[in-house]
Amino acid sequence: MHLEQILQYDEWYRAPDSLLQQANIKDFAAEYQRSIDDPEAFWGAWASRYAWFTPWTKVMEWDYPDHRWFIGGQTNITLNALDRHADGPNGDKLAMIWVGEDGAERKVSYKELRDLVARFATGLKSLGLGKGDTCIIYMPLTLEGVISMLACARIGAIHSVVYAGMGVGALRDRILDAGAKVVIAGDQSMRRGKPVTLSGIVDEAIAGLALEAVVWFQRGEPRALKANEVDFLALLNAHGPDTAPEPVDAEHPLYILYTSGSTGKPKGVVHVHGGYMVGTGYHLRGFFDVKDDDIYWATSDIGWVVGHSYIVYAPLVEGVTSVFREGAPDYPDPGVIWSLVERHKINVMFTAPTAVRMFMKFGPEYPAKYDLSSLRLITVAGEPLNPAAWRWANRHLLDGGQRGTVADNWWQTELGGPTVATHFSLPGKPGSAGVAMPGAVAAVVDADGNDVPKGKGGLLALRRPFPHMMRTIWNNHERYTQYWNEIPNVYAAGDVASWDDSGYITVLGRSDDVLNVAGHRIGTADVESALITHPAVAESAVIGVPDPIKGEAIKAFVVLALGSTPTDETRQSIVAHVRKELGPIATPGALDFIEKLPKTRSGKIVRRLLKAQEVGDDPGDLSTLED
Ligand code: AMP
């Protein structure tokens, strides 16, 4: 049975000429075609921009479902992220600007960052951490968190960042699954002006484990350190910057990152030094269109893949200046993000639909207070970007699209970088993620792996690998092969989607969340996007609940917009609105007002929890949940 797309979007926007004239990729179609006709030449050419200890002899090997890139090549991602710039003309260029919640700032040049990383790397070696060993990083979003990641990479150790805020069970499971030898942890993070204590969580999570060392980044009262514990700054300061990047095979694991778990159990996705560097670096220039002089800001966290690829690795590999900020996006006030765009003259910003919906909820008066004239591109990923949110961002953040545009991009922890997206040289279609990016071949298929006709819905799939795609699932290669074996001959993303006549792909939600109403299979995104266009609705989530006649009926959960009241009238008005937009099939049979939607800590709505509460199912793994 096909999936149906019921909300039809047919609204197209063009980016302003000013953007197109200075684009890093001017002819997207030609660029894409080159990447598909001869991937080895395409990726080989990009890889040649970077420093290698030993050149590769072959660009790729594809032995379904395993793929390897830059065979025989030796490099280290930090050779390119740090040394290539520190020792070149960019040595004094700002690499990173960290902003604290209280407005504190730290700026480091490429030379300074290289030295800090080299010193900390020496420190980690002194603790016995070496090539191929794993290290868990449980750190607030600070420069020290970034240094921890880069120092591991520099010595060929494999880091696994666990978002600082995940609970004891989640942290302990990841330490055990990764087989970590060392844990680098912060004692506190900052949220809403207050320190959040992390040390208790860490202490409980590591209790009884035979770790070689625990490194504490301490902001609060210094603790009485145990025999295997050491202070972060003491370790850093005890060593000179004498650790050079360890030559590693291009396929050497760089990191393990456990998936966000909006469905099911977290999996340890493995990315490698070579291909990941090449592919994420390429898209920073190609898709994000970042220029050498740009100031770029991704509002993510090092706990997520966006933080790995687009706070830390790609911007450094490409030698640009990036901003990152610790703390809540609406604290100390809902204008703080825009005040920083003004202050740092941000040119390109990467954010998430959940953030855009929050900005909408607070209203356009906040961005209106600041000079956002530097901003030309806002890229958004993580969940379906509702058309209403797309339009709002375009209108209120980019001067109605006169100064720049919004670029939706779909990807996953497993994929490392933008995979189905709207490069700004293509017409933007709010609600639709776009088309396959260079290197990727995306399709909407049926259960046998055949393309569904254009205009129809089905399963989102990829037909070939690219360099920055995961290589395996840590400790579970069998689980990796399932991605490629679930549907014959393709990588199954686990999302449902539809495509239109021009090939634009609209992601309609996770396959596990699909609604099944009277024989119609409907993605959650359509109904939620229709809900959010009602003025009383700030956010929504829908689930299917058992219904004796229809199989499933739709139940909606709505967070009201500021100033709206949870009355029967409001409820009826919202339901009537959805009926008008989508017709009777997709009209919610029930609607509850709630204060907050359950979300992962990365901001994704967790519908399965609402469903579990509603129908009494087992909610599955909740370790990545916010509350
Ligand atoms: P994660 O691995 O945590 O990054 O989550 C990946 C999932 O997020 C995808 O499989 C999609 O369900 C969702 N997702 C990410 N980006 C988008 C997007 N631009 N549009 C729709 N869904 C998205």
CSV table of C-alpha atoms in Angstrom, one decimal, residues 238-456:
chain,number,residue,atom,x,y,z
A,238,ALA,CA,51.4,19.9,32.3
A,239,HIS,CA,52.3,19.2,28.7
A,240,GLY,CA,53.8,21.0,25.7
A,241,PRO,CA,52.3,21.2,22.3
A,242,ASP,CA,54.4,18.4,21.0
A,243,THR,CA,51.9,15.9,19.8
A,244,ALA,CA,51.8,15.9,16.0
A,245,PRO,CA,48.8,14.4,14.2
A,246,GLU,CA,49.1,10.6,14.2
A,247,PRO,CA,49.1,9.2,10.7
A,248,VAL,CA,46.0,7.0,10.3
A,249,ASP,CA,44.5,5.1,7.5
A,250,ALA,CA,41.7,7.0,5.7
A,251,GLU,CA,39.3,4.3,7.0
A,252,HIS,CA,40.4,4.6,10.6
A,253,PRO,CA,37.4,5.3,12.8
A,254,LEU,CA,37.2,9.0,13.9
A,255,TYR,CA,34.2,8.7,16.1
A,256,ILE,CA,31.3,6.7,17.3
A,257,LEU,CA,28.0,8.7,17.7
A,258,TYR,CA,25.0,7.1,19.2
A,259,THR,CA,21.8,8.0,17.2
A,260,SER,CA,19.3,10.3,18.8
A,261,GLY,CA,16.8,7.6,19.3
A,262,SER,CA,13.6,9.3,18.2
A,263,THR,CA,12.7,5.7,17.5
A,264,GLY,CA,14.1,2.5,18.9
A,265,LYS,CA,17.4,1.8,20.5
A,266,PRO,CA,20.5,4.0,20.0
A,267,LYS,CA,23.1,2.6,17.6
A,268,GLY,CA,26.8,3.5,17.6
A,269,VAL,CA,27.3,5.0,14.2
A,270,VAL,CA,30.9,5.0,13.1
A,271,HIS,CA,32.5,7.7,10.9
A,272,VAL,CA,36.1,7.6,9.7
A,273,HIS,CA,38.9,10.2,9.2
A,274,GLY,CA,39.3,10.3,5.4
A,275,GLY,CA,36.0,10.2,3.7
A,276,TYR,CA,34.2,12.0,6.4
A,277,MET,CA,36.6,14.9,6.2
A,278,VAL,CA,36.3,15.1,2.4
A,279,GLY,CA,32.5,14.8,2.2
A,280,THR,CA,31.6,17.1,5.1
A,281,GLY,CA,34.2,19.7,3.9
A,282,TYR,CA,32.8,19.6,0.4
A,283,HIS,CA,29.3,20.3,1.6
A,284,LEU,CA,30.4,23.2,3.8
A,285,ARG,CA,31.5,24.9,0.7
A,286,GLY,CA,28.9,23.5,-1.7
A,287,PHE,CA,25.7,23.4,0.2
A,288,PHE,CA,26.4,25.9,3.0
A,289,ASP,CA,28.2,28.1,0.6
A,290,VAL,CA,30.6,29.3,3.2
A,291,LYS,CA,33.3,31.7,2.0
A,292,ASP,CA,36.7,32.2,3.5
A,293,ASP,CA,35.7,35.5,5.1
A,294,ASP,CA,32.3,34.4,6.4
A,295,ILE,CA,31.3,34.0,10.0
A,296,TYR,CA,29.3,30.9,10.3
A,297,TRP,CA,27.2,29.7,13.2
A,298,ALA,CA,25.6,26.3,13.8
A,299,THR,CA,23.2,26.4,16.7
A,300,SER,CA,23.7,22.7,17.5
A,301,ASP,CA,25.7,20.9,20.2
A,302,ILE,CA,28.7,18.6,20.0
A,303,GLY,CA,26.4,15.9,21.3
A,304,TRP,CA,24.8,15.6,17.9
A,305,VAL,CA,26.0,14.9,14.4
A,306,VAL,CA,25.4,18.4,13.3
A,307,GLY,CA,27.8,19.5,16.0
A,308,HIS,CA,30.4,17.0,14.8
A,309,SER,CA,30.2,17.8,11.2
A,310,TYR,CA,29.2,21.5,11.2
A,311,ILE,CA,30.4,23.0,14.5
A,312,VAL,CA,33.7,21.2,14.7
A,313,TYR,CA,35.1,19.2,11.8
A,314,ALA,CA,34.0,20.7,8.4
A,315,PRO,CA,34.4,24.4,9.4
A,316,LEU,CA,37.9,23.7,10.7
A,317,VAL,CA,38.9,21.5,7.9
A,318,GLU,CA,37.9,24.3,5.5
A,319,GLY,CA,39.6,27.0,7.6
A,320,VAL,CA,36.6,29.2,8.3
A,321,THR,CA,35.6,31.1,11.5
A,322,SER,CA,32.7,29.6,13.4
A,323,VAL,CA,30.7,30.6,16.3
A,324,PHE,CA,29.1,28.3,18.9
A,325,ARG,CA,27.2,29.0,22.0
A,326,GLU,CA,26.4,27.2,25.2
A,327,GLY,CA,23.0,27.6,26.8
A,328,ALA,CA,19.3,27.9,26.1
A,329,PRO,CA,18.3,29.7,22.8
A,330,ASP,CA,15.8,31.9,24.6
A,331,TYR,CA,17.9,32.9,27.6
A,332,PRO,CA,18.5,35.5,28.9
A,333,ASP,CA,15.7,36.7,26.5
A,334,PRO,CA,14.1,35.5,23.3
A,335,GLY,CA,16.2,38.0,21.3
A,336,VAL,CA,19.6,36.6,22.3
A,337,ILE,CA,20.2,34.7,19.1
A,338,TRP,CA,19.6,37.8,17.0
A,339,SER,CA,21.7,39.9,19.2
A,340,LEU,CA,24.6,37.5,18.5
A,341,VAL,CA,23.9,37.5,14.7
A,342,GLU,CA,24.2,41.3,14.8
A,343,ARG,CA,27.3,41.3,17.1
A,344,HIS,CA,29.3,38.7,15.2
A,345,LYS,CA,27.9,39.6,11.8
A,346,ILE,CA,26.9,36.0,11.1
A,347,ASN,CA,26.6,35.3,7.4
A,348,VAL,CA,25.4,31.7,7.3
A,349,MET,CA,23.4,30.0,10.1
A,350,PHE,CA,22.5,26.4,10.6
A,351,THR,CA,19.5,25.7,12.9
A,352,ALA,CA,16.7,23.3,13.4
A,353,PRO,CA,12.9,23.3,12.8
A,354,THR,CA,12.3,23.1,16.5
A,355,ALA,CA,14.2,26.3,17.0
A,356,VAL,CA,12.4,28.1,14.1
A,357,ARG,CA,9.1,27.1,15.7
A,358,MET,CA,10.3,28.5,18.9
A,359,PHE,CA,11.3,31.8,17.2
A,360,MET,CA,7.8,31.9,15.7
A,361,LYS,CA,6.2,31.4,19.0
A,362,PHE,CA,8.0,34.4,20.5
A,363,GLY,CA,7.2,36.5,17.5
A,364,PRO,CA,8.9,38.7,14.9
A,365,GLU,CA,9.4,41.6,17.2
A,366,TYR,CA,12.6,39.9,18.6
A,367,PRO,CA,14.6,39.5,15.4
A,368,ALA,CA,13.2,42.9,14.3
A,369,LYS,CA,15.1,44.6,17.1
A,370,TYR,CA,18.5,43.7,15.6
A,371,ASP,CA,20.5,44.3,12.5
A,372,LEU,CA,20.5,41.0,10.6
A,373,SER,CA,21.8,42.4,7.4
A,374,SER,CA,24.8,40.1,7.4
A,375,LEU,CA,22.7,37.0,7.3
A,376,ARG,CA,22.2,35.5,3.8
A,377,LEU,CA,21.6,31.8,4.3
A,378,ILE,CA,19.7,29.9,6.9
A,379,THR,CA,20.0,26.1,6.6
A,380,VAL,CA,17.6,24.0,8.6
A,381,ALA,CA,17.8,20.3,9.3
A,382,GLY,CA,16.6,17.7,11.9
A,383,GLU,CA,12.9,17.3,11.3
A,384,PRO,CA,10.5,18.2,8.5
A,385,LEU,CA,10.5,22.0,8.2
A,386,ASN,CA,6.9,22.9,8.2
A,387,PRO,CA,6.0,25.3,5.3
A,388,ALA,CA,4.7,27.8,7.8
A,389,ALA,CA,8.1,27.8,9.6
A,390,TRP,CA,10.0,28.1,6.2
A,391,ARG,CA,7.9,31.2,5.3
A,392,TRP,CA,8.3,32.8,8.7
A,393,ALA,CA,12.1,32.5,8.6
A,394,ASN,CA,12.3,33.8,5.1
A,395,ARG,CA,10.1,36.7,5.9
A,396,HIS,CA,11.3,37.8,9.3
A,397,LEU,CA,15.0,36.8,9.3
A,398,LEU,CA,15.9,37.3,5.6
A,399,ASP,CA,13.9,40.4,4.8
A,400,GLY,CA,11.2,38.5,3.0
A,401,GLY,CA,13.8,36.6,0.9
A,402,GLN,CA,15.4,39.8,-0.5
A,403,ARG,CA,18.6,39.3,1.3
A,404,GLY,CA,18.9,35.5,1.3
A,405,THR,CA,17.0,32.3,1.6
A,406,VAL,CA,16.2,29.3,3.7
A,407,ALA,CA,17.6,26.0,2.7
A,408,ASP,CA,16.1,22.8,4.0
A,409,ASN,CA,18.4,19.8,4.3
A,410,TRP,CA,17.6,16.2,5.2
A,411,TRP,CA,20.2,13.8,6.6
A,412,GLN,CA,20.9,11.5,9.5
A,413,THR,CA,23.6,10.7,12.0
A,414,GLU,CA,24.4,7.8,9.7
A,415,LEU,CA,24.9,10.1,6.6
A,416,GLY,CA,27.3,12.7,8.1
A,417,GLY,CA,26.1,15.7,5.9
A,418,PRO,CA,23.3,17.1,3.7
A,419,THR,CA,21.9,14.4,1.5
A,420,VAL,CA,18.5,15.5,0.2
A,421,ALA,CA,18.4,19.2,0.2
A,422,THR,CA,17.6,22.4,-1.6
A,423,HIS,CA,20.8,24.1,-2.8
A,424,PHE,CA,19.9,27.8,-2.9
A,425,SER,CA,20.4,28.0,-6.6
A,426,LEU,CA,17.4,25.7,-7.0
A,427,PRO,CA,13.9,27.0,-6.4
A,428,GLY,CA,12.9,26.6,-2.8
A,429,LYS,CA,9.7,24.7,-2.1
A,430,PRO,CA,8.7,25.1,1.5
A,431,GLY,CA,7.8,21.8,3.1
A,432,SER,CA,10.0,19.8,0.7
A,433,ALA,CA,13.6,18.9,1.6
A,434,GLY,CA,14.7,19.1,-2.0
A,435,VAL,CA,16.8,16.8,-4.2
A,436,ALA,CA,19.8,14.5,-3.8
A,437,MET,CA,23.0,16.4,-3.1
A,438,PRO,CA,26.2,15.7,-5.1
A,439,GLY,CA,27.3,12.1,-4.4
A,440,ALA,CA,23.9,10.8,-3.4
A,441,VAL,CA,21.2,9.1,-5.4
A,442,ALA,CA,18.0,9.3,-3.6
A,443,ALA,CA,14.7,7.7,-4.4
A,444,VAL,CA,11.2,7.1,-3.1
A,445,VAL,CA,10.6,3.4,-3.4
A,446,ASP,CA,8.2,0.6,-2.5
A,447,ALA,CA,9.1,-2.4,-0.4
A,448,ASP,CA,10.8,-4.1,-3.3
A,449,GLY,CA,13.1,-1.1,-3.9
A,450,ASN,CA,11.3,0.0,-7.1
A,451,ASP,CA,10.8,3.7,-7.6
A,452,VAL,CA,7.2,4.8,-6.8
A,453,PRO,CA,5.7,7.0,-9.6
A,454,LYS,CA,6.3,10.7,-9.2
A,455,GLY,CA,3.5,12.3,-7.3
A,456,LYS,CA,3.3,9.3,-4.9
